[in-house]
Amino acid sequence: MTKNVNGGMTVAIDGPAAAGKGTVAKAVAAHFGFAHLDTGLLYRAVAAKTLKGMDAEEAAQTLAPVDLEDPSLRNPDVAQEASKVAVIPAVRAALVRFQRSFAARAGGAVLDGRDIGTVICPDAPVKLFITASPEVRAQRRFAELSGKGIEITYETVLDDVKQRDMRDMSRDQAPLKPADDAKQIDTTEMAIEDAVAAAVALVEAKLADRG
Ligand code: CDP
């Protein structure tokens, strides 16, 4: 069911918070002309609604494209709440169909998240698991948030990253972990451009294999 039956390429990118998944996913999608879905945004959008008082399951079931455009979704309080709603099985279940149909696009698709290679697209021909030390990830996220004018300390960002990783790795359903056949890329001491180049090479090799 998760095979890209139309011959398009599905690229699954997973990894812990702020590891550079989004940057790599966007660059790979742009390089090959594939569509890109940041699946974290789905959980963040559910979280933004629960923070306003809506029931999490209802929020997931009624999610609309416009909900993904709210700029506050990138805020740290929404990220924390996202990792809390993400442990609820009914929330995850409500988001599966949309993610799988996106992955099956004929023109190719890149999805980044926590469970893409393990649960959403176990048959994806290319799977990447992108990691970096918590300190390096927190530095990058701190720079990103500060650049947007969000007032936050490095220590708060580091705490957020560690807490979410712990919650994401220890939940019962779809915990954060590399798929057995995922290629792991540690970007702690690697420029993000090199991670992008490695990802592009992997997709190119797979496309060449297919002829
Ligand atoms: O950008 P960052 O890596 O910090 O987070 P995100 O990808 O936007 O994800 C926010 C939260 O949503 C994560 O901490 C996870 O709890 C949850 N999530 C998930 O459970 N499964 C996914 N496929 C994507 C995100």
mmCIF file of C-alpha atoms and ligand atoms in Angstrom:
data_model
loop_
_atom_site.group_PDB
_atom_site.id
_atom_site.type_symbol
_atom_site.label_atom_id
_atom_site.label_comp_id
_atom_site.label_asym_id
_atom_site.label_seq_id
_atom_site.Cartn_x
_atom_site.Cartn_y
_atom_site.Cartn_z
ATOM 1 C CA MET A 1 0.000 0.000 0.000
ATOM 2 C CA THR A 2 2.897 2.342 0.720
ATOM 3 C CA LYS A 3 4.739 1.460 -2.501
ATOM 4 C CA ASN A 4 4.941 4.293 -4.961
ATOM 5 C CA VAL A 5 2.998 2.402 -7.581
ATOM 6 C CA ASN A 6 3.145 5.252 -10.090
ATOM 7 C CA GLY A 7 6.879 4.883 -10.436
ATOM 8 C CA GLY A 8 7.647 8.112 -8.592
ATOM 9 C CA MET A 9 10.419 8.118 -6.060
ATOM 10 C CA THR A 10 9.673 8.308 -2.322
ATOM 11 C CA VAL A 11 12.433 9.605 -0.077
ATOM 12 C CA ALA A 12 11.927 9.074 3.670
ATOM 13 C CA ILE A 13 13.962 11.280 6.008
ATOM 14 C CA ASP A 14 13.803 10.792 9.774
ATOM 15 C CA GLY A 15 15.787 11.940 12.760
ATOM 16 C CA PRO A 16 15.677 13.750 16.109
ATOM 17 C CA ALA A 17 14.678 17.373 16.672
ATOM 18 C CA ALA A 18 16.505 20.037 14.671
ATOM 19 C CA ALA A 19 18.894 17.562 13.020
ATOM 20 C CA GLY A 20 18.664 19.283 9.636
ATOM 21 C CA LYS A 21 16.013 16.964 8.172
ATOM 22 C CA GLY A 22 14.001 19.862 6.780
ATOM 23 C CA THR A 23 17.003 21.466 5.081
ATOM 24 C CA VAL A 24 18.062 18.191 3.474
ATOM 25 C CA ALA A 25 14.475 17.317 2.506
ATOM 26 C CA LYS A 26 13.866 20.697 0.851
ATOM 27 C CA ALA A 27 17.159 20.587 -1.038
ATOM 28 C CA VAL A 28 16.583 17.026 -2.288
ATOM 29 C CA ALA A 29 13.039 17.909 -3.363
ATOM 30 C CA ALA A 30 14.244 21.031 -5.208
ATOM 31 C CA HIS A 31 17.087 19.130 -6.893
ATOM 32 C CA PHE A 32 14.836 16.419 -8.334
ATOM 33 C CA GLY A 33 11.597 18.386 -8.662
ATOM 34 C CA PHE A 34 9.858 16.217 -6.054
ATOM 35 C CA ALA A 35 7.119 17.449 -3.710
ATOM 36 C CA HIS A 36 8.104 17.910 -0.054
ATOM 37 C CA LEU A 37 6.046 17.301 3.087
ATOM 38 C CA ASP A 38 7.329 18.354 6.517
ATOM 39 C CA THR A 39 5.253 15.902 8.568
ATOM 40 C CA GLY A 40 6.275 17.631 11.806
ATOM 41 C CA LEU A 41 4.065 20.508 10.710
ATOM 42 C CA LEU A 42 1.022 18.223 10.899
ATOM 43 C CA TYR A 43 1.727 17.464 14.557
ATOM 44 C CA ARG A 44 2.559 21.105 15.227
ATOM 45 C CA ALA A 45 -0.750 22.174 13.644
ATOM 46 C CA VAL A 46 -2.669 19.729 15.852
ATOM 47 C CA ALA A 47 -0.748 21.082 18.841
ATOM 48 C CA ALA A 48 -1.576 24.698 17.983
ATOM 49 C CA LYS A 49 -5.244 23.748 18.147
ATOM 50 C CA THR A 50 -5.002 21.853 21.432
ATOM 51 C CA LEU A 51 -3.195 24.848 22.920
ATOM 52 C CA LYS A 52 -6.354 26.798 22.043
ATOM 53 C CA GLY A 53 -8.485 24.213 23.833
ATOM 54 C CA MET A 54 -9.526 21.769 21.104
ATOM 55 C CA ASP A 55 -9.488 18.023 21.700
ATOM 56 C CA ALA A 56 -6.354 16.509 20.081
ATOM 57 C CA GLU A 57 -8.103 13.715 18.198
ATOM 58 C CA GLU A 58 -10.720 16.107 16.825
ATOM 59 C CA ALA A 59 -7.969 18.537 15.807
ATOM 60 C CA ALA A 60 -6.155 15.783 13.880
ATOM 61 C CA GLN A 61 -9.325 14.609 12.167
ATOM 62 C CA THR A 62 -10.331 18.086 11.029
ATOM 63 C CA LEU A 63 -6.903 19.381 9.997
ATOM 64 C CA ALA A 64 -7.023 21.525 6.845
ATOM 65 C CA PRO A 65 -4.205 22.783 4.565
ATOM 66 C CA VAL A 66 -4.661 26.341 5.807
ATOM 67 C CA ASP A 67 -3.800 25.171 9.351
ATOM 68 C CA LEU A 68 -0.239 24.465 8.167
ATOM 69 C CA GLU A 69 0.367 28.077 7.200
ATOM 70 C CA ASP A 70 0.284 29.561 10.709
ATOM 71 C CA PRO A 71 3.770 31.067 11.327
ATOM 72 C CA SER A 72 3.504 30.368 15.077
ATOM 73 C CA LEU A 73 3.835 26.634 14.341
ATOM 74 C CA ARG A 74 7.643 26.991 14.461
ATOM 75 C CA ASN A 75 7.529 28.330 18.042
ATOM 76 C CA PRO A 76 9.123 26.199 20.798
ATOM 77 C CA ASP A 77 5.945 25.954 22.911
ATOM 78 C CA VAL A 78 4.118 24.479 19.922
ATOM 79 C CA ALA A 79 7.003 22.022 19.344
ATOM 80 C CA GLN A 80 6.778 20.746 22.928
ATOM 81 C CA GLU A 81 3.010 20.358 22.676
ATOM 82 C CA ALA A 82 3.458 18.601 19.305
ATOM 83 C CA SER A 83 5.581 15.895 20.909
ATOM 84 C CA LYS A 84 2.821 15.434 23.534
ATOM 85 C CA VAL A 85 -0.040 15.056 21.038
ATOM 86 C CA ALA A 86 2.222 12.801 18.925
ATOM 87 C CA VAL A 87 2.086 10.041 21.568
ATOM 88 C CA ILE A 88 -1.708 9.727 21.164
ATOM 89 C CA PRO A 89 -2.429 6.749 18.839
ATOM 90 C CA ALA A 90 -5.682 8.260 17.500
ATOM 91 C CA VAL A 91 -3.843 11.423 16.489
ATOM 92 C CA ARG A 92 -1.185 9.458 14.599
ATOM 93 C CA ALA A 93 -3.833 7.261 12.965
ATOM 94 C CA ALA A 94 -5.751 10.297 11.710
ATOM 95 C CA LEU A 95 -2.668 11.586 9.892
ATOM 96 C CA VAL A 96 -1.522 8.354 8.205
ATOM 97 C CA ARG A 97 -3.702 8.383 5.093
ATOM 98 C CA PHE A 98 -2.761 11.928 4.079
ATOM 99 C CA GLN A 99 0.956 11.208 4.491
ATOM 100 C CA ARG A 100 0.780 7.965 2.471
ATOM 101 C CA SER A 101 -1.134 9.511 -0.384
ATOM 102 C CA PHE A 102 1.369 12.372 -0.474
ATOM 103 C CA ALA A 103 4.218 9.831 -0.578
ATOM 104 C CA ALA A 104 2.646 8.065 -3.558
ATOM 105 C CA ARG A 105 2.703 11.141 -5.835
ATOM 106 C CA ALA A 106 3.676 10.201 -9.358
ATOM 107 C CA GLY A 107 6.215 13.008 -9.597
ATOM 108 C CA GLY A 108 8.168 11.844 -6.535
ATOM 109 C CA ALA A 109 7.965 12.918 -2.893
ATOM 110 C CA VAL A 110 10.224 13.642 0.033
ATOM 111 C CA LEU A 111 8.736 13.306 3.525
ATOM 112 C CA ASP A 112 10.599 14.189 6.698
ATOM 113 C CA GLY A 113 9.622 13.299 10.246
ATOM 114 C CA ARG A 114 10.156 10.627 12.880
ATOM 115 C CA ASP A 115 8.419 7.497 11.555
ATOM 116 C CA ILE A 116 8.486 7.882 7.777
ATOM 117 C CA GLY A 117 10.925 5.035 7.055
ATOM 118 C CA THR A 118 9.527 2.780 9.788
ATOM 119 C CA VAL A 119 5.730 3.249 9.688
ATOM 120 C CA ILE A 120 4.465 5.646 7.021
ATOM 121 C CA CYS A 121 6.574 4.459 4.057
ATOM 122 C CA PRO A 122 8.331 1.209 5.030
ATOM 123 C CA ASP A 123 8.821 0.446 1.311
ATOM 124 C CA ALA A 124 10.453 3.773 0.428
ATOM 125 C CA PRO A 125 13.408 3.096 -1.870
ATOM 126 C CA VAL A 126 15.531 5.753 -0.166
ATOM 127 C CA LYS A 127 15.622 6.159 3.623
ATOM 128 C CA LEU A 128 17.838 8.528 5.539
ATOM 129 C CA PHE A 129 18.257 8.964 9.281
ATOM 130 C CA ILE A 130 19.871 12.313 10.017
ATOM 131 C CA THR A 131 21.379 12.928 13.443
ATOM 132 C CA ALA A 132 23.768 15.296 15.230
ATOM 133 C CA SER A 133 24.719 15.809 18.865
ATOM 134 C CA PRO A 134 22.029 17.512 20.981
ATOM 135 C CA GLU A 135 24.352 20.508 21.508
ATOM 136 C CA VAL A 136 24.943 21.059 17.798
ATOM 137 C CA ARG A 137 21.240 20.643 17.049
ATOM 138 C CA ALA A 138 20.343 23.127 19.783
ATOM 139 C CA GLN A 139 22.898 25.615 18.404
ATOM 140 C CA ARG A 140 21.369 25.411 14.939
ATOM 141 C CA ARG A 141 17.804 25.743 16.208
ATOM 142 C CA PHE A 142 18.823 28.613 18.525
ATOM 143 C CA ALA A 143 20.329 30.470 15.543
ATOM 144 C CA GLU A 144 17.210 29.809 13.466
ATOM 145 C CA LEU A 145 14.797 31.018 16.160
ATOM 146 C CA SER A 146 16.946 34.051 17.058
ATOM 147 C CA GLY A 147 17.096 34.923 13.357
ATOM 148 C CA LYS A 148 13.302 35.063 13.362
ATOM 149 C CA GLY A 149 13.339 37.471 16.290
ATOM 150 C CA ILE A 150 12.113 34.875 18.810
ATOM 151 C CA GLU A 151 13.607 35.610 22.235
ATOM 152 C CA ILE A 152 14.967 32.416 23.732
ATOM 153 C CA THR A 153 18.187 31.185 25.347
ATOM 154 C CA TYR A 154 20.437 28.414 24.038
ATOM 155 C CA GLU A 155 19.852 26.482 27.295
ATOM 156 C CA THR A 156 16.064 26.550 26.805
ATOM 157 C CA VAL A 157 16.429 25.281 23.244
ATOM 158 C CA LEU A 158 18.776 22.491 24.393
ATOM 159 C CA ASP A 159 16.243 21.456 27.064
ATOM 160 C CA ASP A 160 13.437 21.443 24.510
ATOM 161 C CA VAL A 161 15.432 19.295 22.094
ATOM 162 C CA LYS A 162 16.391 16.769 24.802
ATOM 163 C CA GLN A 163 12.893 16.531 26.253
ATOM 164 C CA ARG A 164 11.282 16.000 22.853
ATOM 165 C CA ASP A 165 13.872 13.402 21.825
ATOM 166 C CA MET A 166 13.199 11.487 25.020
ATOM 167 C CA ARG A 167 9.422 11.608 24.499
ATOM 168 C CA ASP A 168 9.719 10.742 20.794
ATOM 169 C CA MET A 169 12.045 7.771 21.406
ATOM 170 C CA SER A 170 10.175 6.282 24.332
ATOM 171 C CA ARG A 171 6.576 6.355 23.087
ATOM 172 C CA ASP A 172 4.867 3.038 22.348
ATOM 173 C CA GLN A 173 3.591 3.869 18.899
ATOM 174 C CA ALA A 174 5.921 4.807 16.040
ATOM 175 C CA PRO A 175 8.862 5.711 18.277
ATOM 176 C CA LEU A 176 11.746 7.645 16.779
ATOM 177 C CA LYS A 177 14.325 5.136 15.541
ATOM 178 C CA PRO A 178 16.178 4.443 12.305
ATOM 179 C CA ALA A 179 14.634 1.918 9.937
ATOM 180 C CA ASP A 180 16.881 -1.137 9.540
ATOM 181 C CA ASP A 181 17.601 -0.161 5.946
ATOM 182 C CA ALA A 182 18.098 3.577 6.559
ATOM 183 C CA LYS A 183 21.380 5.255 5.700
ATOM 184 C CA GLN A 184 22.513 7.181 8.772
ATOM 185 C CA ILE A 185 24.120 10.593 8.343
ATOM 186 C CA ASP A 186 25.658 12.263 11.394
ATOM 187 C CA THR A 187 25.930 15.999 10.733
ATOM 188 C CA THR A 188 27.622 16.930 14.025
ATOM 189 C CA GLU A 189 30.842 17.769 12.221
ATOM 190 C CA MET A 190 29.488 17.939 8.712
ATOM 191 C CA ALA A 191 28.358 21.017 6.819
ATOM 192 C CA ILE A 192 24.703 20.719 5.894
ATOM 193 C CA GLU A 193 25.687 21.094 2.190
ATOM 194 C CA ASP A 194 27.666 17.846 2.504
ATOM 195 C CA ALA A 195 24.650 16.087 4.007
ATOM 196 C CA VAL A 196 22.562 17.354 1.084
ATOM 197 C CA ALA A 197 25.182 16.105 -1.399
ATOM 198 C CA ALA A 198 25.196 12.650 0.249
ATOM 199 C CA ALA A 199 21.398 12.493 0.099
ATOM 200 C CA VAL A 200 21.288 13.600 -3.548
ATOM 201 C CA ALA A 201 23.902 10.975 -4.477
ATOM 202 C CA LEU A 202 21.849 8.276 -2.795
ATOM 203 C CA VAL A 203 18.682 9.214 -4.681
ATOM 204 C CA GLU A 204 20.622 9.449 -7.956
ATOM 205 C CA ALA A 205 22.046 5.957 -7.446
ATOM 206 C CA LYS A 206 18.570 4.583 -6.774
ATOM 207 C CA LEU A 207 17.107 6.282 -9.853
ATOM 208 C CA ALA A 208 19.985 4.907 -11.993
ATOM 209 C CA ASP A 209 19.312 1.409 -10.596
ATOM 210 C CA ARG A 210 15.741 1.649 -11.770
ATOM 211 C CA GLY A 211 16.922 2.620 -15.243
HETATM 212 O O1 CDP B 1 11.700 20.577 13.369
HETATM 213 P P1 CDP B 1 11.865 19.621 14.526
HETATM 214 O O2 CDP B 1 12.743 18.468 14.174
HETATM 215 O O3 CDP B 1 12.280 20.307 15.790
HETATM 216 O O4 CDP B 1 10.409 19.070 14.872
HETATM 217 P P2 CDP B 1 9.232 18.618 13.895
HETATM 218 O O5 CDP B 1 9.777 17.704 12.834
HETATM 219 O O6 CDP B 1 8.472 19.808 13.436
HETATM 220 O O7 CDP B 1 8.315 17.716 14.866
HETATM 221 C C1 CDP B 1 7.678 18.233 16.004
HETATM 222 C C2 CDP B 1 7.221 17.057 16.850
HETATM 223 O O8 CDP B 1 6.215 16.337 16.115
HETATM 224 C C3 CDP B 1 8.289 16.016 17.145
HETATM 225 O O9 CDP B 1 9.021 16.279 18.337
HETATM 226 C C4 CDP B 1 7.496 14.719 17.248
HETATM 227 O O10 CDP B 1 6.989 14.513 18.537
HETATM 228 C C5 CDP B 1 6.313 14.940 16.323
HETATM 229 N N1 CDP B 1 6.431 14.218 15.038
HETATM 230 C C6 CDP B 1 6.110 12.869 15.023
HETATM 231 O O11 CDP B 1 5.782 12.286 16.049
HETATM 232 N N2 CDP B 1 6.143 12.172 13.852
HETATM 233 C C7 CDP B 1 6.512 12.762 12.720
HETATM 234 N N3 CDP B 1 6.516 12.066 11.579
HETATM 235 C C8 CDP B 1 6.891 14.128 12.717
HETATM 236 C C9 CDP B 1 6.848 14.833 13.919
#
